[in-house]
């Protein structure tokens, strides 16, 4: 489908983007969704989701992502295969989106490009993704009840996940490459107070091992080079996320690459909104992404209405 101008352009066809498209269409906005790859985003890569309301038996990430996309299309949203390259303000006040398929204009833009978990890049990580390797304890911790797991990282997210998992798992190993945590002290104190949390200092994961699923990790002391094997059934990697915002070209305020918004999902640039994991937010869940998208679409609708009044 060729590019065309529209009232609201949504960049990203994950659950946040498709939810925004669904609501934008229900508000009567002419809506185009841009997606560079297969729709679904990070949700589509999840083997199984049990914490999304309305599915007591759970649902595969791919099925959920496809259902949300189908619902957006049912209400008339168009999805175009194009990779966003940049954005600029046009002379008429609209936004010009520069893509590998050409340019298009929109009155409002909702950014829902998400963020990808940073990976260790070690043997076994890709092989056991979804089979013991996870990037979200809140999403997958339940599957490891009563088992031994490792959390990799030393920041707030890693320590918070270790504390969360300590109430579910038999033993939690927190693997950190330095001799002190980067997490805030109150989180470190909580982790240290848990008798089943053990912090492994000056250590990195060298390999994730197993047959059908994760069975152990090989960790290496960064000072001595000595390797040891740790028997675990799960590995939670929490070394940060990488947002997809470089194409915004400093048009909006960001923090560590994540887009700063207010409670209306408005960015520092009038007419640009953000929703989901690409936002500067402490919680990155499908449920919060859906809520963000609903709010973003609602206020994008009001922005478009204001813009058309001003340019009548």
PDB file of C-alpha atoms in Angstrom:
ATOM      1  CA  UNK A   1       0.000   0.000   0.000  1.00  0.00           C
ATOM      2  CA  UNK A   2       1.535   3.370  -1.002  1.00  0.00           C
ATOM      3  CA  UNK A   3       2.125   6.145   1.505  1.00  0.00           C
ATOM      4  CA  UNK A   4      -0.437   8.908   1.789  1.00  0.00           C
ATOM      5  CA  UNK A   5      -1.078  11.874   4.056  1.00  0.00           C
ATOM      6  CA  UNK A   6      -3.447  11.373   6.972  1.00  0.00           C
ATOM      7  CA  UNK A   7      -4.703  12.956  10.177  1.00  0.00           C
ATOM      8  CA  UNK A   8      -2.780  10.730  12.573  1.00  0.00           C
ATOM      9  CA  UNK A   9       0.233   8.577  11.795  1.00  0.00           C
ATOM     10  CA  UNK A  10       1.169   5.843  14.253  1.00  0.00           C
ATOM     11  CA  UNK A  11       4.744   4.617  14.127  1.00  0.00           C
ATOM     12  CA  UNK A  12       4.952   1.003  15.249  1.00  0.00           C
ATOM     13  CA  UNK A  13       2.434  -1.827  14.943  1.00  0.00           C
ATOM     14  CA  UNK A  14       2.941  -3.530  18.283  1.00  0.00           C
ATOM     15  CA  UNK A  15       0.126  -3.799  20.802  1.00  0.00           C
ATOM     16  CA  UNK A  16       0.518  -0.126  21.764  1.00  0.00           C
ATOM     17  CA  UNK A  17       0.488   1.064  18.171  1.00  0.00           C
ATOM     18  CA  UNK A  18      -2.471  -1.080  17.170  1.00  0.00           C
ATOM     19  CA  UNK A  19      -4.450  -0.055  20.248  1.00  0.00           C
ATOM     20  CA  UNK A  20      -3.788   3.592  19.426  1.00  0.00           C
ATOM     21  CA  UNK A  21      -4.972   2.917  15.862  1.00  0.00           C
ATOM     22  CA  UNK A  22      -8.122   1.213  17.122  1.00  0.00           C
ATOM     23  CA  UNK A  23      -9.055   4.178  19.302  1.00  0.00           C
ATOM     24  CA  UNK A  24      -8.020   6.757  16.728  1.00  0.00           C
ATOM     25  CA  UNK A  25     -10.381   5.174  14.221  1.00  0.00           C
ATOM     26  CA  UNK A  26     -13.182   5.013  16.783  1.00  0.00           C
ATOM     27  CA  UNK A  27     -12.666   8.750  17.247  1.00  0.00           C
ATOM     28  CA  UNK A  28     -13.113   9.125  13.493  1.00  0.00           C
ATOM     29  CA  UNK A  29      -9.518  10.000  12.647  1.00  0.00           C
ATOM     30  CA  UNK A  30      -7.993   9.089   9.283  1.00  0.00           C
ATOM     31  CA  UNK A  31      -5.281   6.738  10.574  1.00  0.00           C
ATOM     32  CA  UNK A  32      -2.181   5.151   9.042  1.00  0.00           C
ATOM     33  CA  UNK A  33       0.134   2.782  10.930  1.00  0.00           C
ATOM     34  CA  UNK A  34       3.762   2.476   9.828  1.00  0.00           C
ATOM     35  CA  UNK A  35       5.652  -0.733  10.626  1.00  0.00           C
ATOM     36  CA  UNK A  36       9.068  -1.708   9.294  1.00  0.00           C
ATOM     37  CA  UNK A  37       8.789  -5.424  10.141  1.00  0.00           C
ATOM     38  CA  UNK A  38       6.078  -7.913  11.003  1.00  0.00           C
ATOM     39  CA  UNK A  39       3.336  -6.396  13.197  1.00  0.00           C
ATOM     40  CA  UNK A  40       3.206  -7.390  16.846  1.00  0.00           C
ATOM     41  CA  UNK A  41       6.415  -6.006  18.297  1.00  0.00           C
ATOM     42  CA  UNK A  42       7.859  -7.611  21.422  1.00  0.00           C
ATOM     43  CA  UNK A  43       4.484  -9.120  22.312  1.00  0.00           C
ATOM     44  CA  UNK A  44       4.557 -11.349  19.237  1.00  0.00           C
ATOM     45  CA  UNK A  45       7.823 -12.921  20.421  1.00  0.00           C
ATOM     46  CA  UNK A  46       6.394 -14.065  23.772  1.00  0.00           C
ATOM     47  CA  UNK A  47       5.688 -17.786  23.798  1.00  0.00           C
ATOM     48  CA  UNK A  48       2.894 -17.505  26.336  1.00  0.00           C
ATOM     49  CA  UNK A  49       1.180 -14.645  28.174  1.00  0.00           C
ATOM     50  CA  UNK A  50      -0.775 -15.260  31.355  1.00  0.00           C
ATOM     51  CA  UNK A  51      -0.956 -11.776  32.867  1.00  0.00           C
ATOM     52  CA  UNK A  52      -3.138 -10.042  30.294  1.00  0.00           C
ATOM     53  CA  UNK A  53      -6.727  -9.617  31.544  1.00  0.00           C
ATOM     54  CA  UNK A  54      -9.451 -11.584  29.818  1.00  0.00           C
ATOM     55  CA  UNK A  55      -7.448 -14.724  29.077  1.00  0.00           C
ATOM     56  CA  UNK A  56      -7.612 -16.929  32.198  1.00  0.00           C
ATOM     57  CA  UNK A  57      -6.005 -19.824  30.324  1.00  0.00           C
ATOM     58  CA  UNK A  58      -3.330 -17.594  28.808  1.00  0.00           C
ATOM     59  CA  UNK A  59      -2.653 -16.756  25.176  1.00  0.00           C
ATOM     60  CA  UNK A  60       0.381 -16.845  22.918  1.00  0.00           C
ATOM     61  CA  UNK A  61       2.013 -13.491  22.298  1.00  0.00           C
ATOM     62  CA  UNK A  62       1.612 -13.906  18.545  1.00  0.00           C
ATOM     63  CA  UNK A  63      -2.114 -14.640  18.839  1.00  0.00           C
ATOM     64  CA  UNK A  64      -2.679 -11.617  21.070  1.00  0.00           C
ATOM     65  CA  UNK A  65      -0.699  -9.296  18.787  1.00  0.00           C
ATOM     66  CA  UNK A  66      -2.517 -10.514  15.684  1.00  0.00           C
ATOM     67  CA  UNK A  67      -5.914 -10.141  17.361  1.00  0.00           C
ATOM     68  CA  UNK A  68      -5.209  -6.515  18.296  1.00  0.00           C
ATOM     69  CA  UNK A  69      -4.004  -5.801  14.763  1.00  0.00           C
ATOM     70  CA  UNK A  70      -7.112  -7.397  13.240  1.00  0.00           C
ATOM     71  CA  UNK A  71      -9.315  -5.332  15.528  1.00  0.00           C
ATOM     72  CA  UNK A  72      -7.605  -2.103  14.466  1.00  0.00           C
ATOM     73  CA  UNK A  73      -8.020  -3.020  10.802  1.00  0.00           C
ATOM     74  CA  UNK A  74     -11.679  -3.890  11.388  1.00  0.00           C
ATOM     75  CA  UNK A  75     -12.282  -0.266  12.335  1.00  0.00           C
ATOM     76  CA  UNK A  76     -10.468   0.966   9.243  1.00  0.00           C
ATOM     77  CA  UNK A  77      -6.874   1.574  10.275  1.00  0.00           C
ATOM     78  CA  UNK A  78      -4.380   1.140   7.440  1.00  0.00           C
ATOM     79  CA  UNK A  79      -1.040  -0.570   8.062  1.00  0.00           C
ATOM     80  CA  UNK A  80       1.807   0.287   5.688  1.00  0.00           C
ATOM     81  CA  UNK A  81       5.170  -1.461   5.492  1.00  0.00           C
ATOM     82  CA  UNK A  82       7.740   1.317   5.796  1.00  0.00           C
ATOM     83  CA  UNK A  83      10.755   2.090   7.953  1.00  0.00           C
ATOM     84  CA  UNK A  84      10.776   5.491   9.596  1.00  0.00           C
ATOM     85  CA  UNK A  85      13.972   7.436   8.929  1.00  0.00           C
ATOM     86  CA  UNK A  86      13.243  10.872  10.351  1.00  0.00           C
ATOM     87  CA  UNK A  87      10.639  13.537  11.064  1.00  0.00           C
ATOM     88  CA  UNK A  88      10.374  17.282  10.547  1.00  0.00           C
ATOM     89  CA  UNK A  89       7.818  20.044  10.930  1.00  0.00           C
ATOM     90  CA  UNK A  90       6.256  21.093   7.619  1.00  0.00           C
ATOM     91  CA  UNK A  91       5.535  24.733   6.776  1.00  0.00           C
ATOM     92  CA  UNK A  92       1.805  24.160   7.177  1.00  0.00           C
ATOM     93  CA  UNK A  93       2.268  22.975  10.771  1.00  0.00           C
ATOM     94  CA  UNK A  94       1.822  19.287  10.055  1.00  0.00           C
ATOM     95  CA  UNK A  95       4.560  16.712  10.616  1.00  0.00           C
ATOM     96  CA  UNK A  96       6.446  15.192   7.691  1.00  0.00           C
ATOM     97  CA  UNK A  97       7.506  11.606   8.258  1.00  0.00           C
ATOM     98  CA  UNK A  98      10.488  10.541   6.192  1.00  0.00           C
ATOM     99  CA  UNK A  99      10.511   6.816   5.413  1.00  0.00           C
ATOM    100  CA  UNK A 100      12.307   4.402   3.128  1.00  0.00           C
ATOM    101  CA  UNK A 101       9.140   4.432   1.012  1.00  0.00           C
ATOM    102  CA  UNK A 102       8.971   8.209   0.684  1.00  0.00           C
ATOM    103  CA  UNK A 103       7.479  11.058   2.719  1.00  0.00           C
ATOM    104  CA  UNK A 104       4.028  11.497   4.189  1.00  0.00           C
ATOM    105  CA  UNK A 105       2.356  14.176   6.295  1.00  0.00           C
ATOM    106  CA  UNK A 106       0.200  13.881   9.390  1.00  0.00           C
ATOM    107  CA  UNK A 107      -1.361  16.375  11.769  1.00  0.00           C
ATOM    108  CA  UNK A 108      -0.547  14.227  14.796  1.00  0.00           C
ATOM    109  CA  UNK A 109       1.967  11.434  15.319  1.00  0.00           C
ATOM    110  CA  UNK A 110       1.832   8.703  17.950  1.00  0.00           C
ATOM    111  CA  UNK A 111       5.215   7.075  18.522  1.00  0.00           C
ATOM    112  CA  UNK A 112       4.888   3.428  19.582  1.00  0.00           C
ATOM    113  CA  UNK A 113       8.196   2.017  18.382  1.00  0.00           C
ATOM    114  CA  UNK A 114       8.840   0.178  21.637  1.00  0.00           C
ATOM    115  CA  UNK A 115      12.149  -0.829  23.125  1.00  0.00           C
ATOM    116  CA  UNK A 116      14.164  -3.999  22.913  1.00  0.00           C
ATOM    117  CA  UNK A 117      15.815  -5.598  25.941  1.00  0.00           C
ATOM    118  CA  UNK A 118      19.580  -5.381  25.771  1.00  0.00           C
ATOM    119  CA  UNK A 119      21.098  -8.809  25.312  1.00  0.00           C
ATOM    120  CA  UNK A 120      24.175 -10.443  26.754  1.00  0.00           C
ATOM    121  CA  UNK A 121      25.286 -11.891  23.435  1.00  0.00           C
ATOM    122  CA  UNK A 122      26.501 -15.142  24.980  1.00  0.00           C
ATOM    123  CA  UNK A 123      26.121 -18.731  23.711  1.00  0.00           C
ATOM    124  CA  UNK A 124      22.745 -20.187  24.602  1.00  0.00           C
ATOM    125  CA  UNK A 125      20.920 -16.878  25.021  1.00  0.00           C
ATOM    126  CA  UNK A 126      19.093 -16.968  21.705  1.00  0.00           C
ATOM    127  CA  UNK A 127      18.702 -20.753  21.744  1.00  0.00           C
ATOM    128  CA  UNK A 128      16.890 -20.787  25.089  1.00  0.00           C
ATOM    129  CA  UNK A 129      14.852 -17.599  24.698  1.00  0.00           C
ATOM    130  CA  UNK A 130      11.382 -18.519  25.955  1.00  0.00           C
ATOM    131  CA  UNK A 131      12.740 -21.803  27.330  1.00  0.00           C
ATOM    132  CA  UNK A 132      14.348 -20.493  30.471  1.00  0.00           C
ATOM    133  CA  UNK A 133      15.803 -17.214  29.231  1.00  0.00           C
ATOM    134  CA  UNK A 134      13.550 -14.249  29.955  1.00  0.00           C
ATOM    135  CA  UNK A 135      13.800 -10.465  29.956  1.00  0.00           C
ATOM    136  CA  UNK A 136      10.822  -9.837  32.248  1.00  0.00           C
ATOM    137  CA  UNK A 137      10.368 -11.346  35.703  1.00  0.00           C
ATOM    138  CA  UNK A 138       6.884  -9.896  36.068  1.00  0.00           C
ATOM    139  CA  UNK A 139       5.874 -11.645  32.850  1.00  0.00           C
ATOM    140  CA  UNK A 140       7.530 -15.019  33.348  1.00  0.00           C
ATOM    141  CA  UNK A 141       8.460 -15.419  37.010  1.00  0.00           C
ATOM    142  CA  UNK A 142       5.377 -17.504  37.757  1.00  0.00           C
ATOM    143  CA  UNK A 143       6.681 -20.305  35.538  1.00  0.00           C
ATOM    144  CA  UNK A 144       9.689 -20.786  37.844  1.00  0.00           C
ATOM    145  CA  UNK A 145       7.865 -21.195  41.125  1.00  0.00           C
ATOM    146  CA  UNK A 146       9.977 -23.209  43.564  1.00  0.00           C
ATOM    147  CA  UNK A 147      12.955 -23.350  41.201  1.00  0.00           C
ATOM    148  CA  UNK A 148      16.425 -21.807  41.111  1.00  0.00           C
ATOM    149  CA  UNK A 149      16.988 -18.816  38.872  1.00  0.00           C
ATOM    150  CA  UNK A 150      19.651 -16.241  38.058  1.00  0.00           C
ATOM    151  CA  UNK A 151      19.127 -12.523  37.496  1.00  0.00           C
ATOM    152  CA  UNK A 152      21.806 -10.712  35.489  1.00  0.00           C
ATOM    153  CA  UNK A 153      22.418  -7.033  36.194  1.00  0.00           C
ATOM    154  CA  UNK A 154      23.040  -4.587  38.993  1.00  0.00           C
ATOM    155  CA  UNK A 155      20.664  -1.679  38.406  1.00  0.00           C
ATOM    156  CA  UNK A 156      17.253  -0.930  39.843  1.00  0.00           C
ATOM    157  CA  UNK A 157      15.427  -3.259  37.460  1.00  0.00           C
ATOM    158  CA  UNK A 158      17.695  -6.232  38.123  1.00  0.00           C
ATOM    159  CA  UNK A 159      17.584  -5.876  41.896  1.00  0.00           C
ATOM    160  CA  UNK A 160      13.838  -5.267  41.894  1.00  0.00           C
ATOM    161  CA  UNK A 161      13.334  -8.413  39.816  1.00  0.00           C
ATOM    162  CA  UNK A 162      15.553 -10.414  42.170  1.00  0.00           C
ATOM    163  CA  UNK A 163      13.420  -9.280  45.112  1.00  0.00           C
ATOM    164  CA  UNK A 164      10.223 -10.086  43.208  1.00  0.00           C
ATOM    165  CA  UNK A 165      11.486 -13.551  42.258  1.00  0.00           C
ATOM    166  CA  UNK A 166      12.608 -14.279  45.825  1.00  0.00           C
ATOM    167  CA  UNK A 167       8.933 -14.606  46.801  1.00  0.00           C
ATOM    168  CA  UNK A 168       8.344 -17.113  44.016  1.00  0.00           C
ATOM    169  CA  UNK A 169      11.548 -19.084  43.574  1.00  0.00           C
ATOM    170  CA  UNK A 170      13.540 -21.349  45.870  1.00  0.00           C
ATOM    171  CA  UNK A 171      16.833 -19.562  45.211  1.00  0.00           C
ATOM    172  CA  UNK A 172      17.776 -16.392  43.345  1.00  0.00           C
ATOM    173  CA  UNK A 173      21.332 -15.632  42.240  1.00  0.00           C
ATOM    174  CA  UNK A 174      21.997 -11.997  41.348  1.00  0.00           C
ATOM    175  CA  UNK A 175      24.968 -11.916  38.965  1.00  0.00           C
ATOM    176  CA  UNK A 176      26.741  -8.563  38.743  1.00  0.00           C
ATOM    177  CA  UNK A 177      29.971  -7.674  36.977  1.00  0.00           C
ATOM    178  CA  UNK A 178      31.090  -5.149  39.602  1.00  0.00           C
ATOM    179  CA  UNK A 179      31.759  -5.206  43.343  1.00  0.00           C
ATOM    180  CA  UNK A 180      28.856  -2.909  44.145  1.00  0.00           C
ATOM    181  CA  UNK A 181      25.317  -2.516  42.844  1.00  0.00           C
ATOM    182  CA  UNK A 182      24.124   0.456  40.818  1.00  0.00           C
ATOM    183  CA  UNK A 183      20.636   0.128  42.291  1.00  0.00           C
ATOM    184  CA  UNK A 184      19.273   2.551  44.854  1.00  0.00           C
ATOM    185  CA  UNK A 185      20.147   1.689  48.438  1.00  0.00           C
ATOM    186  CA  UNK A 186      16.615   0.850  49.541  1.00  0.00           C
ATOM    187  CA  UNK A 187      16.411  -1.801  46.813  1.00  0.00           C
ATOM    188  CA  UNK A 188      19.803  -3.195  47.718  1.00  0.00           C
ATOM    189  CA  UNK A 189      18.733  -3.376  51.377  1.00  0.00           C
ATOM    190  CA  UNK A 190      15.592  -5.292  50.391  1.00  0.00           C
ATOM    191  CA  UNK A 191      17.629  -7.763  48.337  1.00  0.00           C
ATOM    192  CA  UNK A 192      20.121  -8.288  51.151  1.00  0.00           C
ATOM    193  CA  UNK A 193      17.280  -8.923  53.592  1.00  0.00           C
ATOM    194  CA  UNK A 194      16.039 -11.858  51.523  1.00  0.00           C
ATOM    195  CA  UNK A 195      17.632 -15.090  52.792  1.00  0.00           C
ATOM    196  CA  UNK A 196      17.233 -16.837  49.434  1.00  0.00           C
ATOM    197  CA  UNK A 197      18.929 -14.078  47.377  1.00  0.00           C
ATOM    198  CA  UNK A 198      22.667 -14.491  46.832  1.00  0.00           C
ATOM    199  CA  UNK A 199      24.695 -11.786  45.114  1.00  0.00           C
ATOM    200  CA  UNK A 200      27.586 -13.025  42.981  1.00  0.00           C
ATOM    201  CA  UNK A 201      30.030 -10.138  42.676  1.00  0.00           C
ATOM    202  CA  UNK A 202      32.535  -9.458  39.899  1.00  0.00           C
ATOM    203  CA  UNK A 203      30.877 -12.070  37.715  1.00  0.00           C
ATOM    204  CA  UNK A 204      29.504 -12.282  34.194  1.00  0.00           C
ATOM    205  CA  UNK A 205      27.559 -14.946  32.355  1.00  0.00           C
ATOM    206  CA  UNK A 206      29.804 -16.701  29.843  1.00  0.00           C
ATOM    207  CA  UNK A 207      27.331 -19.319  28.605  1.00  0.00           C
ATOM    208  CA  UNK A 208      23.776 -20.528  29.137  1.00  0.00           C
ATOM    209  CA  UNK A 209      23.482 -24.301  29.011  1.00  0.00           C
ATOM    210  CA  UNK A 210      20.795 -26.929  28.724  1.00  0.00           C
ATOM    211  CA  UNK A 211      19.183 -29.537  26.542  1.00  0.00           C
ATOM    212  CA  UNK A 212      15.496 -28.803  25.958  1.00  0.00           C
ATOM    213  CA  UNK A 213      15.508 -25.866  28.388  1.00  0.00           C
ATOM    214  CA  UNK A 214      17.931 -23.982  30.618  1.00  0.00           C
ATOM    215  CA  UNK A 215      19.733 -26.197  33.106  1.00  0.00           C
ATOM    216  CA  UNK A 216      22.739 -24.121  34.130  1.00  0.00           C
ATOM    217  CA  UNK A 217      24.857 -21.055  33.486  1.00  0.00           C
ATOM    218  CA  UNK A 218      28.626 -20.801  33.270  1.00  0.00           C
ATOM    219  CA  UNK A 219      29.779 -17.686  35.039  1.00  0.00           C
ATOM    220  CA  UNK A 220      33.221 -16.099  34.958  1.00  0.00           C
ATOM    221  CA  UNK A 221      34.984 -14.023  37.591  1.00  0.00           C
ATOM    222  CA  UNK A 222      36.109 -10.837  35.836  1.00  0.00           C
ATOM    223  CA  UNK A 223      39.251 -10.568  37.976  1.00  0.00           C
ATOM    224  CA  UNK A 224      40.522 -14.141  38.148  1.00  0.00           C
ATOM    225  CA  UNK A 225      39.030 -15.491  34.908  1.00  0.00           C
ATOM    226  CA  UNK A 226      37.849 -18.549  36.842  1.00  0.00           C
ATOM    227  CA  UNK A 227      34.697 -20.242  35.537  1.00  0.00           C
ATOM    228  CA  UNK A 228      32.058 -21.919  37.664  1.00  0.00           C
ATOM    229  CA  UNK A 229      28.818 -23.640  36.692  1.00  0.00           C
ATOM    230  CA  UNK A 230      25.612 -22.690  38.461  1.00  0.00           C
ATOM    231  CA  UNK A 231      22.579 -24.992  38.301  1.00  0.00           C
ATOM    232  CA  UNK A 232      19.500 -22.886  37.480  1.00  0.00           C
ATOM    233  CA  UNK A 233      16.287 -23.379  35.544  1.00  0.00           C
ATOM    234  CA  UNK A 234      15.792 -19.746  34.579  1.00  0.00           C
ATOM    235  CA  UNK A 235      17.927 -16.771  33.580  1.00  0.00           C
ATOM    236  CA  UNK A 236      16.413 -13.293  33.804  1.00  0.00           C
ATOM    237  CA  UNK A 237      18.468 -10.725  31.899  1.00  0.00           C
ATOM    238  CA  UNK A 238      17.960  -7.190  33.198  1.00  0.00           C
ATOM    239  CA  UNK A 239      20.712  -5.025  31.756  1.00  0.00           C
ATOM    240  CA  UNK A 240      18.474  -2.349  30.289  1.00  0.00           C
ATOM    241  CA  UNK A 241      16.408  -1.606  27.208  1.00  0.00           C
ATOM    242  CA  UNK A 242      17.267   0.082  23.936  1.00  0.00           C
ATOM    243  CA  UNK A 243      14.472   2.393  22.690  1.00  0.00           C
ATOM    244  CA  UNK A 244      13.976   3.013  18.986  1.00  0.00           C
ATOM    245  CA  UNK A 245      14.023   6.805  18.997  1.00  0.00           C
ATOM    246  CA  UNK A 246      17.105   7.891  17.041  1.00  0.00           C
ATOM    247  CA  UNK A 247      14.913   8.810  14.053  1.00  0.00           C
ATOM    248  CA  UNK A 248      13.201  11.563  16.077  1.00  0.00           C
ATOM    249  CA  UNK A 249      16.252  13.766  15.473  1.00  0.00           C
ATOM    250  CA  UNK A 250      15.981  15.637  18.806  1.00  0.00           C
ATOM    251  CA  UNK A 251      12.443  16.801  17.994  1.00  0.00           C
ATOM    252  CA  UNK A 252      11.239  15.673  21.425  1.00  0.00           C
ATOM    253  CA  UNK A 253      12.732  15.531  24.889  1.00  0.00           C
ATOM    254  CA  UNK A 254      14.200  12.152  25.795  1.00  0.00           C
ATOM    255  CA  UNK A 255      15.874  10.652  28.832  1.00  0.00           C
ATOM    256  CA  UNK A 256      18.420   7.916  28.116  1.00  0.00           C
ATOM    257  CA  UNK A 257      16.758   7.606  24.716  1.00  0.00           C
ATOM    258  CA  UNK A 258      13.247   7.142  26.123  1.00  0.00           C
ATOM    259  CA  UNK A 259      10.588   9.727  25.285  1.00  0.00           C
ATOM    260  CA  UNK A 260       9.482  12.012  28.103  1.00  0.00           C
ATOM    261  CA  UNK A 261       5.715  12.589  28.200  1.00  0.00           C
ATOM    262  CA  UNK A 262       3.124  14.069  30.511  1.00  0.00           C
ATOM    263  CA  UNK A 263       0.002  12.269  31.735  1.00  0.00           C
ATOM    264  CA  UNK A 264      -1.672  12.984  28.379  1.00  0.00           C
ATOM    265  CA  UNK A 265       1.139  11.157  26.557  1.00  0.00           C
ATOM    266  CA  UNK A 266       2.109  14.502  25.014  1.00  0.00           C
ATOM    267  CA  UNK A 267       5.793  15.007  24.245  1.00  0.00           C
ATOM    268  CA  UNK A 268       7.668  18.297  24.270  1.00  0.00           C
ATOM    269  CA  UNK A 269       6.699  18.745  20.591  1.00  0.00           C
ATOM    270  CA  UNK A 270       3.039  19.709  19.999  1.00  0.00           C
ATOM    271  CA  UNK A 271       1.293  17.044  17.959  1.00  0.00           C
ATOM    272  CA  UNK A 272       3.693  14.221  18.816  1.00  0.00           C
ATOM    273  CA  UNK A 273       2.547  11.680  21.380  1.00  0.00           C
ATOM    274  CA  UNK A 274       4.158   8.502  22.694  1.00  0.00           C
ATOM    275  CA  UNK A 275       2.823   5.227  24.054  1.00  0.00           C
ATOM    276  CA  UNK A 276       4.210   1.974  25.403  1.00  0.00           C
ATOM    277  CA  UNK A 277       7.763   0.863  26.063  1.00  0.00           C
ATOM    278  CA  UNK A 278       9.296   3.768  24.137  1.00  0.00           C
ATOM    279  CA  UNK A 279       8.174   6.121  26.928  1.00  0.00           C
ATOM    280  CA  UNK A 280      10.308   7.020  29.932  1.00  0.00           C
ATOM    281  CA  UNK A 281       8.362   4.857  32.372  1.00  0.00           C
ATOM    282  CA  UNK A 282       9.292   2.532  35.252  1.00  0.00           C
ATOM    283  CA  UNK A 283       6.777  -0.139  34.174  1.00  0.00           C
ATOM    284  CA  UNK A 284       6.838  -1.832  30.782  1.00  0.00           C
ATOM    285  CA  UNK A 285       3.930  -4.248  30.473  1.00  0.00           C
ATOM    286  CA  UNK A 286       1.359  -4.976  27.780  1.00  0.00           C
ATOM    287  CA  UNK A 287      -1.365  -3.626  30.050  1.00  0.00           C
ATOM    288  CA  UNK A 288       0.408  -0.299  30.556  1.00  0.00           C
ATOM    289  CA  UNK A 289       1.141  -0.035  26.835  1.00  0.00           C
ATOM    290  CA  UNK A 290      -2.561  -0.449  26.068  1.00  0.00           C
ATOM    291  CA  UNK A 291      -3.443   2.232  28.620  1.00  0.00           C
ATOM    292  CA  UNK A 292      -0.830   4.622  27.212  1.00  0.00           C
ATOM    293  CA  UNK A 293      -2.149   4.088  23.697  1.00  0.00           C
ATOM    294  CA  UNK A 294      -5.734   4.799  24.699  1.00  0.00           C
ATOM    295  CA  UNK A 295      -4.740   8.071  26.338  1.00  0.00           C
ATOM    296  CA  UNK A 296      -2.474   9.049  23.425  1.00  0.00           C
ATOM    297  CA  UNK A 297      -5.236   8.473  20.872  1.00  0.00           C
ATOM    298  CA  UNK A 298      -7.748  10.445  22.924  1.00  0.00           C
ATOM    299  CA  UNK A 299      -5.539  13.520  23.166  1.00  0.00           C
ATOM    300  CA  UNK A 300      -4.328  13.144  19.581  1.00  0.00           C
ATOM    301  CA  UNK A 301      -7.991  13.372  18.582  1.00  0.00           C
ATOM    302  CA  UNK A 302      -8.361  16.628  20.510  1.00  0.00           C
ATOM    303  CA  UNK A 303      -5.123  17.958  19.006  1.00  0.00           C
ATOM    304  CA  UNK A 304      -6.296  17.184  15.459  1.00  0.00           C
ATOM    305  CA  UNK A 305      -9.641  18.852  16.175  1.00  0.00           C
ATOM    306  CA  UNK A 306      -7.851  21.976  17.505  1.00  0.00           C
ATOM    307  CA  UNK A 307      -5.433  22.011  14.553  1.00  0.00           C
ATOM    308  CA  UNK A 308      -8.203  21.810  11.966  1.00  0.00           C
ATOM    309  CA  UNK A 309     -10.067  24.643  13.689  1.00  0.00           C
ATOM    310  CA  UNK A 310      -6.960  26.816  13.650  1.00  0.00           C
ATOM    311  CA  UNK A 311      -6.304  26.098   9.963  1.00  0.00           C
ATOM    312  CA  UNK A 312      -9.880  26.251   8.718  1.00  0.00           C
TER     313      UNK A 312
END
